[in-house]
mmCIF file of C-alpha atoms in Angstrom:
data_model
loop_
_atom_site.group_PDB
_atom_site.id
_atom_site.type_symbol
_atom_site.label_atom_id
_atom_site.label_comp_id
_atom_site.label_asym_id
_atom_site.label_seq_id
_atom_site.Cartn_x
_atom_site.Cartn_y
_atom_site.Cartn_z
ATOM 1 C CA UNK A 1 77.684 96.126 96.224
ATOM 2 C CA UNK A 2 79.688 98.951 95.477
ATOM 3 C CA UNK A 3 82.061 99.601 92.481
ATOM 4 C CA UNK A 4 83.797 102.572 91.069
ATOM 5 C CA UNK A 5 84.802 102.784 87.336
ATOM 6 C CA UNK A 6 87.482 104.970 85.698
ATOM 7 C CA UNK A 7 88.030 105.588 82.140
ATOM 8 C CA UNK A 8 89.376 106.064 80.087
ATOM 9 C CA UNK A 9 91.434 103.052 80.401
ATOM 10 C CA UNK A 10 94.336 104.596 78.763
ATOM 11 C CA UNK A 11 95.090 108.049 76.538
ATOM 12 C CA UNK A 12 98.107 109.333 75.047
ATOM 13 C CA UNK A 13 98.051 112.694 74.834
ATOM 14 C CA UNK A 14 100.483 115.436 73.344
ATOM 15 C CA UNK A 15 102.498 117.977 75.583
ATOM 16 C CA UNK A 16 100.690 121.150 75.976
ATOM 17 C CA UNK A 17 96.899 119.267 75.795
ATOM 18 C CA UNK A 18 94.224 119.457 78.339
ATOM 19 C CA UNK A 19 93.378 116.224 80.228
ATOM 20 C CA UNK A 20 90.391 115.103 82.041
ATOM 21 C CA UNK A 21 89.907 112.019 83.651
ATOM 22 C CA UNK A 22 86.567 110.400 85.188
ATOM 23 C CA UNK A 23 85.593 108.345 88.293
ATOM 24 C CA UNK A 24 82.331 107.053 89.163
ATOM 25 C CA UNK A 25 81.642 105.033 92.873
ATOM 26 C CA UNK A 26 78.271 103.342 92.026
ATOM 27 C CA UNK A 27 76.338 101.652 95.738
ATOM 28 C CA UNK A 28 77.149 104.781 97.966
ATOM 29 C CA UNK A 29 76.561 107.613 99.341
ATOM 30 C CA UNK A 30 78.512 109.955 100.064
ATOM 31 C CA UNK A 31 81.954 108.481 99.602
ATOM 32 C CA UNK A 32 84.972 110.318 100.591
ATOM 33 C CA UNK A 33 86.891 110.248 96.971
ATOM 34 C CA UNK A 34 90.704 110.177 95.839
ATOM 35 C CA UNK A 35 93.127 111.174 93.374
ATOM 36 C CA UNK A 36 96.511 109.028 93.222
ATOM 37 C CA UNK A 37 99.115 109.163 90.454
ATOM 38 C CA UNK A 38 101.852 106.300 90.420
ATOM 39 C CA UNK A 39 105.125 106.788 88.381
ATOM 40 C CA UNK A 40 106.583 103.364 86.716
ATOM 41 C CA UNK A 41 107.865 101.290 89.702
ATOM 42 C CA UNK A 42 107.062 103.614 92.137
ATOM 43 C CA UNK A 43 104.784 103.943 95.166
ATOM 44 C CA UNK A 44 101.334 106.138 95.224
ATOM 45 C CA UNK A 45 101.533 109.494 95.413
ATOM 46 C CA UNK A 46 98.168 111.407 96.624
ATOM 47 C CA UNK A 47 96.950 114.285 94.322
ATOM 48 C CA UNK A 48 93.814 115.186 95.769
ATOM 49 C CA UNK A 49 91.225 113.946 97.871
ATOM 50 C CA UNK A 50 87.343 114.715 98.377
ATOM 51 C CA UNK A 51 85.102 114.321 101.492
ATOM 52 C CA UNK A 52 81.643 115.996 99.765
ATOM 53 C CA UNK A 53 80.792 117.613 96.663
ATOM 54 C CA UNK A 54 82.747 120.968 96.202
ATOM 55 C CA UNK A 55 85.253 120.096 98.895
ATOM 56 C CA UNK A 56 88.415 119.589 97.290
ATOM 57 C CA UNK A 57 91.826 119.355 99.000
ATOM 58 C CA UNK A 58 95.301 119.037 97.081
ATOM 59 C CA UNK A 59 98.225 117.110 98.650
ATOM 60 C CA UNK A 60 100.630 118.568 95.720
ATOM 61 C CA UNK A 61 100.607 121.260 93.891
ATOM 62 C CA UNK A 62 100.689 121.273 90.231
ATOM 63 C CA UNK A 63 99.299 121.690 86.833
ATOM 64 C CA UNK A 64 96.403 119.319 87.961
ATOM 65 C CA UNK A 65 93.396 120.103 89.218
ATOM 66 C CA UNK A 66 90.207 118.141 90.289
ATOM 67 C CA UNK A 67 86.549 118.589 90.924
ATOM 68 C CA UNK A 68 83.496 116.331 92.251
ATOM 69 C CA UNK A 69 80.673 118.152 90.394
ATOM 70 C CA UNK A 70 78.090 115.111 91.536
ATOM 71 C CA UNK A 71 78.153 113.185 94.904
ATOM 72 C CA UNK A 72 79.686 110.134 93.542
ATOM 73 C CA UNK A 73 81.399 112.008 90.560
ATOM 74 C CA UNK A 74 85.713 112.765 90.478
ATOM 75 C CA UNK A 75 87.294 114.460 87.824
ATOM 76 C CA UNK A 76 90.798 114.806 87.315
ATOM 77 C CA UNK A 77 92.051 117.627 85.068
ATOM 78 C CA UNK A 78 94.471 119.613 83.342
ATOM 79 C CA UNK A 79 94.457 122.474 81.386
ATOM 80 C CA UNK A 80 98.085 122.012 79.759
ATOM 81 C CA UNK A 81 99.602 118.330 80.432
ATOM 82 C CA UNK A 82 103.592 117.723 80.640
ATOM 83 C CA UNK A 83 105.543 115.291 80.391
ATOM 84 C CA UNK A 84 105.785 114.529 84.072
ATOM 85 C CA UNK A 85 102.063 114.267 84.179
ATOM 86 C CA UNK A 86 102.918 110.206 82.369
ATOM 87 C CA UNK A 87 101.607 107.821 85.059
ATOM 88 C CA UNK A 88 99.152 105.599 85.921
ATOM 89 C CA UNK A 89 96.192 107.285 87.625
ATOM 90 C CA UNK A 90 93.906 106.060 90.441
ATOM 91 C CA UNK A 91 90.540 106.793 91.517
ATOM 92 C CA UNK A 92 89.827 105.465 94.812
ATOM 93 C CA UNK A 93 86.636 105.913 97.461
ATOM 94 C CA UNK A 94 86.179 105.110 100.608
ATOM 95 C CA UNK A 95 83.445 105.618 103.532
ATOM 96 C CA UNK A 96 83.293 107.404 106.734
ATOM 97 C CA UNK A 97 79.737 106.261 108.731
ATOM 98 C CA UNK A 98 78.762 109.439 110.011
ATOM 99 C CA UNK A 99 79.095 109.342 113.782
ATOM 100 C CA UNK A 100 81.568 106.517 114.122
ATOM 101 C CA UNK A 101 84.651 108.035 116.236
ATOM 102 C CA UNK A 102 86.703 105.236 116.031
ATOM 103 C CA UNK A 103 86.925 103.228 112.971
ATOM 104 C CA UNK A 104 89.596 103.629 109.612
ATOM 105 C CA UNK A 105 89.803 104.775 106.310
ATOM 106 C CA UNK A 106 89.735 101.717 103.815
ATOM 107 C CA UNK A 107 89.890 102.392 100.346
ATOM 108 C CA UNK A 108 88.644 100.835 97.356
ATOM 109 C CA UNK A 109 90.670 101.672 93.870
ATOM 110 C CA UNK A 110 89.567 101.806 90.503
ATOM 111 C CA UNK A 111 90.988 100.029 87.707
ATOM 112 C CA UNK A 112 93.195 102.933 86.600
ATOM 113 C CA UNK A 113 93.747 105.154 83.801
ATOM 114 C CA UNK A 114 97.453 105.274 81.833
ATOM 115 C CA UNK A 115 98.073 108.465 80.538
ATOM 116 C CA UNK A 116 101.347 108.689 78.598
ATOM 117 C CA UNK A 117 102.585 112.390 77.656
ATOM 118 C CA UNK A 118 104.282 112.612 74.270
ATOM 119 C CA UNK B 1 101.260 111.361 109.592
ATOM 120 C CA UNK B 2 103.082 108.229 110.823
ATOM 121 C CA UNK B 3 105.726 107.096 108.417
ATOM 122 C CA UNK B 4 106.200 103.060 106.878
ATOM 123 C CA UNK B 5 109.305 101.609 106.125
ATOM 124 C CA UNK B 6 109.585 98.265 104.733
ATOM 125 C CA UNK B 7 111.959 95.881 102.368
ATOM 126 C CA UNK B 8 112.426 96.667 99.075
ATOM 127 C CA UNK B 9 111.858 93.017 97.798
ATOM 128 C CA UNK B 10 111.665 89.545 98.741
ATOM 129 C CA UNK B 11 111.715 86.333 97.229
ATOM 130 C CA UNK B 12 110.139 83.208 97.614
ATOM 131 C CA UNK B 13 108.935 80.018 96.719
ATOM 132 C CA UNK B 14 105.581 78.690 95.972
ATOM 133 C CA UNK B 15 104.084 76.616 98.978
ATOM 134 C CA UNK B 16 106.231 78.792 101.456
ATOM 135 C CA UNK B 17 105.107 81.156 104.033
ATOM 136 C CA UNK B 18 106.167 84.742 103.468
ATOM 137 C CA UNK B 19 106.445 87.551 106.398
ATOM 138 C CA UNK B 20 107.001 90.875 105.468
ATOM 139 C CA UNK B 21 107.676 93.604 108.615
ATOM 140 C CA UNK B 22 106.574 97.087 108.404
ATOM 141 C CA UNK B 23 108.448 99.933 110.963
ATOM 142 C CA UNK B 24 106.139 102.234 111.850
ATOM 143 C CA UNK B 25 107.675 104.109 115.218
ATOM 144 C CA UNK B 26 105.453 107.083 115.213
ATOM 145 C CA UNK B 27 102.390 105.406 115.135
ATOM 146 C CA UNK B 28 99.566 107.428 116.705
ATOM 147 C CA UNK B 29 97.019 106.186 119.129
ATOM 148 C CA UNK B 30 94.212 105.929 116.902
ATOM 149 C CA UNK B 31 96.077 105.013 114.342
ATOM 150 C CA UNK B 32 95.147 102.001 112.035
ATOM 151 C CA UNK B 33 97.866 99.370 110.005
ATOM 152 C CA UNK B 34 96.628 98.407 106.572
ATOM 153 C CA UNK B 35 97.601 96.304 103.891
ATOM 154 C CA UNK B 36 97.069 96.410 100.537
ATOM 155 C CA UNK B 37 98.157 94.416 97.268
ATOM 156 C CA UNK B 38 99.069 96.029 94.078
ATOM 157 C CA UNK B 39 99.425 93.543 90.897
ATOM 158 C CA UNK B 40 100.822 95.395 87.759
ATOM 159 C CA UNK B 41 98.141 98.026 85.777
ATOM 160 C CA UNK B 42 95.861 97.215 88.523
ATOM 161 C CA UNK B 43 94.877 99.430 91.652
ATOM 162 C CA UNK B 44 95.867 97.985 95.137
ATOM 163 C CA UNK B 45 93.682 95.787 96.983
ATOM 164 C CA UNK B 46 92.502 95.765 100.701
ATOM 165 C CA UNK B 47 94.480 92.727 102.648
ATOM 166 C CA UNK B 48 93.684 93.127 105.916
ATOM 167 C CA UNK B 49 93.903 95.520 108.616
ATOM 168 C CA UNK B 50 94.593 95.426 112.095
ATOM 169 C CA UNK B 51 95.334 97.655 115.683
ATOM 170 C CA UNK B 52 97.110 95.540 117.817
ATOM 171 C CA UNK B 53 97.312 91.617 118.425
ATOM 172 C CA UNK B 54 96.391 89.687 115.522
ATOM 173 C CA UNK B 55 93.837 89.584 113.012
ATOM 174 C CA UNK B 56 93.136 87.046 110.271
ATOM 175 C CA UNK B 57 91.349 86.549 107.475
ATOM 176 C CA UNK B 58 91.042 84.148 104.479
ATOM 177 C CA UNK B 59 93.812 85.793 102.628
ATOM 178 C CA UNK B 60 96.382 86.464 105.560
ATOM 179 C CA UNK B 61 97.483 87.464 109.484
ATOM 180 C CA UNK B 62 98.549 90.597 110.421
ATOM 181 C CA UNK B 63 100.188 90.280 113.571
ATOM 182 C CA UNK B 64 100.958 93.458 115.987
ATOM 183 C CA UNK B 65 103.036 93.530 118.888
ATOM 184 C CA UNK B 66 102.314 95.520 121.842
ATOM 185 C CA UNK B 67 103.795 98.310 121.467
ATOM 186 C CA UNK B 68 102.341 98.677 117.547
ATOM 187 C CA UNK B 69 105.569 100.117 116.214
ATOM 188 C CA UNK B 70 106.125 97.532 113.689
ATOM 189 C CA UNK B 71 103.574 94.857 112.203
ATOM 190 C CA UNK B 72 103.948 91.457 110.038
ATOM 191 C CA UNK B 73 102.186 90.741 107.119
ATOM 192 C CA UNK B 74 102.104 86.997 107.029
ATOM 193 C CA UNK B 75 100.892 85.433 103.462
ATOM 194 C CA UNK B 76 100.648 81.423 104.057
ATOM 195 C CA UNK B 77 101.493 78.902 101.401
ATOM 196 C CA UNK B 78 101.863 81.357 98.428
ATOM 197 C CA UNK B 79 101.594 80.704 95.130
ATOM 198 C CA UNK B 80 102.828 82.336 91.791
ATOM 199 C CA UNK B 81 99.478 84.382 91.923
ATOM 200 C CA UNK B 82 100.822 86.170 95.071
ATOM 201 C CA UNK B 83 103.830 87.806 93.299
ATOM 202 C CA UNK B 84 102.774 91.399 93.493
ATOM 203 C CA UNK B 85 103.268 94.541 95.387
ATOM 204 C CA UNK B 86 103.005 94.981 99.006
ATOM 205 C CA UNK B 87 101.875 98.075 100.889
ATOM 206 C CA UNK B 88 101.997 98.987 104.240
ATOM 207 C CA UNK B 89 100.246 101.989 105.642
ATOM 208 C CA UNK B 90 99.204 103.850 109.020
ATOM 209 C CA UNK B 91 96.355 106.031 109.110
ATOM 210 C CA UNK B 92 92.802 106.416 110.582
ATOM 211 C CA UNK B 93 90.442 109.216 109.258
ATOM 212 C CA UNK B 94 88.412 109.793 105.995
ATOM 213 C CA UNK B 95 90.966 111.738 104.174
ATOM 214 C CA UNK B 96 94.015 110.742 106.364
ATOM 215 C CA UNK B 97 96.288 111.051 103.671
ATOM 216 C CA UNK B 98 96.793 107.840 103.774
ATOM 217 C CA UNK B 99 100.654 107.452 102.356
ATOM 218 C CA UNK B 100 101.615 105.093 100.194
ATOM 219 C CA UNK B 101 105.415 104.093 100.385
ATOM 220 C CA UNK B 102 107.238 102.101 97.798
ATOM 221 C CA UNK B 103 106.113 98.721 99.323
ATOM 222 C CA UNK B 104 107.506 95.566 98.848
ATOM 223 C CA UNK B 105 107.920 93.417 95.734
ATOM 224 C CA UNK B 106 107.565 89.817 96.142
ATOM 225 C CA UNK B 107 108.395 87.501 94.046
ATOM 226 C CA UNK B 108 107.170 83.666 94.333
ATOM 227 C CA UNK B 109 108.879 81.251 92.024
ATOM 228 C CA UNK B 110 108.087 77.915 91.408
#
C-alpha cells in the first residue's frame, strides 16, 4: 500500500528564516506530487505541483519555492519566510496510469506540517 | 477550470441523513466530481467520486443529475465523527489544478 509522510510535523520559525519542508510517497512510482498551503479556516490553496522529477509548476507566485530532487521526493522551500507564509502545509500525490485517457486525478494527502511565522 | 460553490455550513443531528449540493455550471466534458473530507490538523480524505448518475460506496452516495451541473453529497445516519469539512471539486487530469473551495462545515450534534 502506498503512504506519503511529511515532517516535520510542526516548526516555528522566525521572520526572515529559510524553510524547508519534506514529503515522501512510499508504494509508487512515479506519482504526480503537490504542494497545498491552508490558512486558519480557510480552503486549500495550490502552491505547486509535480508530474516527474525536475518538472515543477507554480500555481502562485511567491517567496516559496519547491523541488522533487528524487522520484518520490517533494520539497517545499524558502529562502526568507514571512509572516504570511503561517499555515498548515500539505503534501499530497496522486497517480496518472500511463496510457489511460479517461480516468481522474485522486489525491492522497499527507498528514501536514504547521509552520507558524513569528 | 470549472468552478464549486457550495454552503458555508450545515448542521445536523446524529442518526440523520445529511445532503450537501455542490453548483458546478461550467463543468467540462471530461470532467470528474470529487469529494473529500477534511477533519481539523488533518489532510482531506477521498469520499467518493462520481460522473454522472450515482455512485456509492461504504461511506456515502454521490448523486449526479443529467445535466452534471450540480451534484449531492449524501452522508447517511451521521454521527458526531462526521463533523468535519466538506469539499467539493471538478477536475480530471494529473495536475488539473484541482481547486479547493472553502467547503462546507458540518456540524452533527447529539
Amino acid at each position: 500500500s502506498q503512504t506519503i509522510h511529511q515532517w516535520p510535523a510542526t516548526l516555528v520559525q522566525p521572520v526572515g528564516s529559510p524553510l524547508s519542508l519534506e514529503c515522501t510517497v512510499e508504494g509508487t512510482s512515479n506519482p504526480n506530487l503537490y504542494w497545498y498551503r491552508q490558512a486558519a479556516g480557510r480552503g486549500l490553496q495550490l502552491l505547486f505541483y509535480s508530474v516527474g522529477i525536475g518538472q515543477i509548476s507554480s500555481e502562485v507566485p511567491q517567496n516559496l519555492s519547491a523541488s522533487r530532487p528524487q522520484d518520490r521526493q517533494f520539497i517545499l522551500s524558502s529562502k526568507k519566510l514571512l509572516l504570511s507564509d503561517s499555515g498548515f502545509y500539505l503534501c499530497a500525490w496522486s497517480y496518472w496510469p500511463p496510457g489511460l485517457a479517461d480516468s481522474t486525478d485522486t489525491q492522497y494527502f499527507g498528514p501536514g506540517t504547521r509552520l507558524t511565522v513569528l | 477550470l470549472a468552478k464549486t460553490t457550495q454552503p458555508i455550513s450545515m448542521d445536523s443531528y446524529e442518526g440523520q441523513e445529511v445532503n450537501i449540493t455542490c453548483s458546478h455550471n461550467n463543468i467540462a466534458t471530461n470532467d470528474y466530481i470529487t469529494w473529500y473530507q477534511q477533519f481539523p490538523s488533518q489532510g482531506p480524505r477521498f469520499i467518493i467520486q462520481g460522473y454522472k448518475t450515482k455512485v456509492t460506496n461504504e461511506v456515502a452516495s454521490l448523486f449526479i443529475p443529467a445535466d452534471r451541473k450540480s451534484s449531492t453529497l449524501s452522508l447517511p445516519r451521521v454521527s458526531l465523527s462526521d463533523t468535519a469539512v466538506y469539499y467539493c471539486l471538478v477536475g480530471k487530469a494529473a495536475g488539473n489544478k484541482l481547486t479547493f473551495g472553502g467547503g462546507t462545515r458540518v456540524l452533527v450534534k447529539p
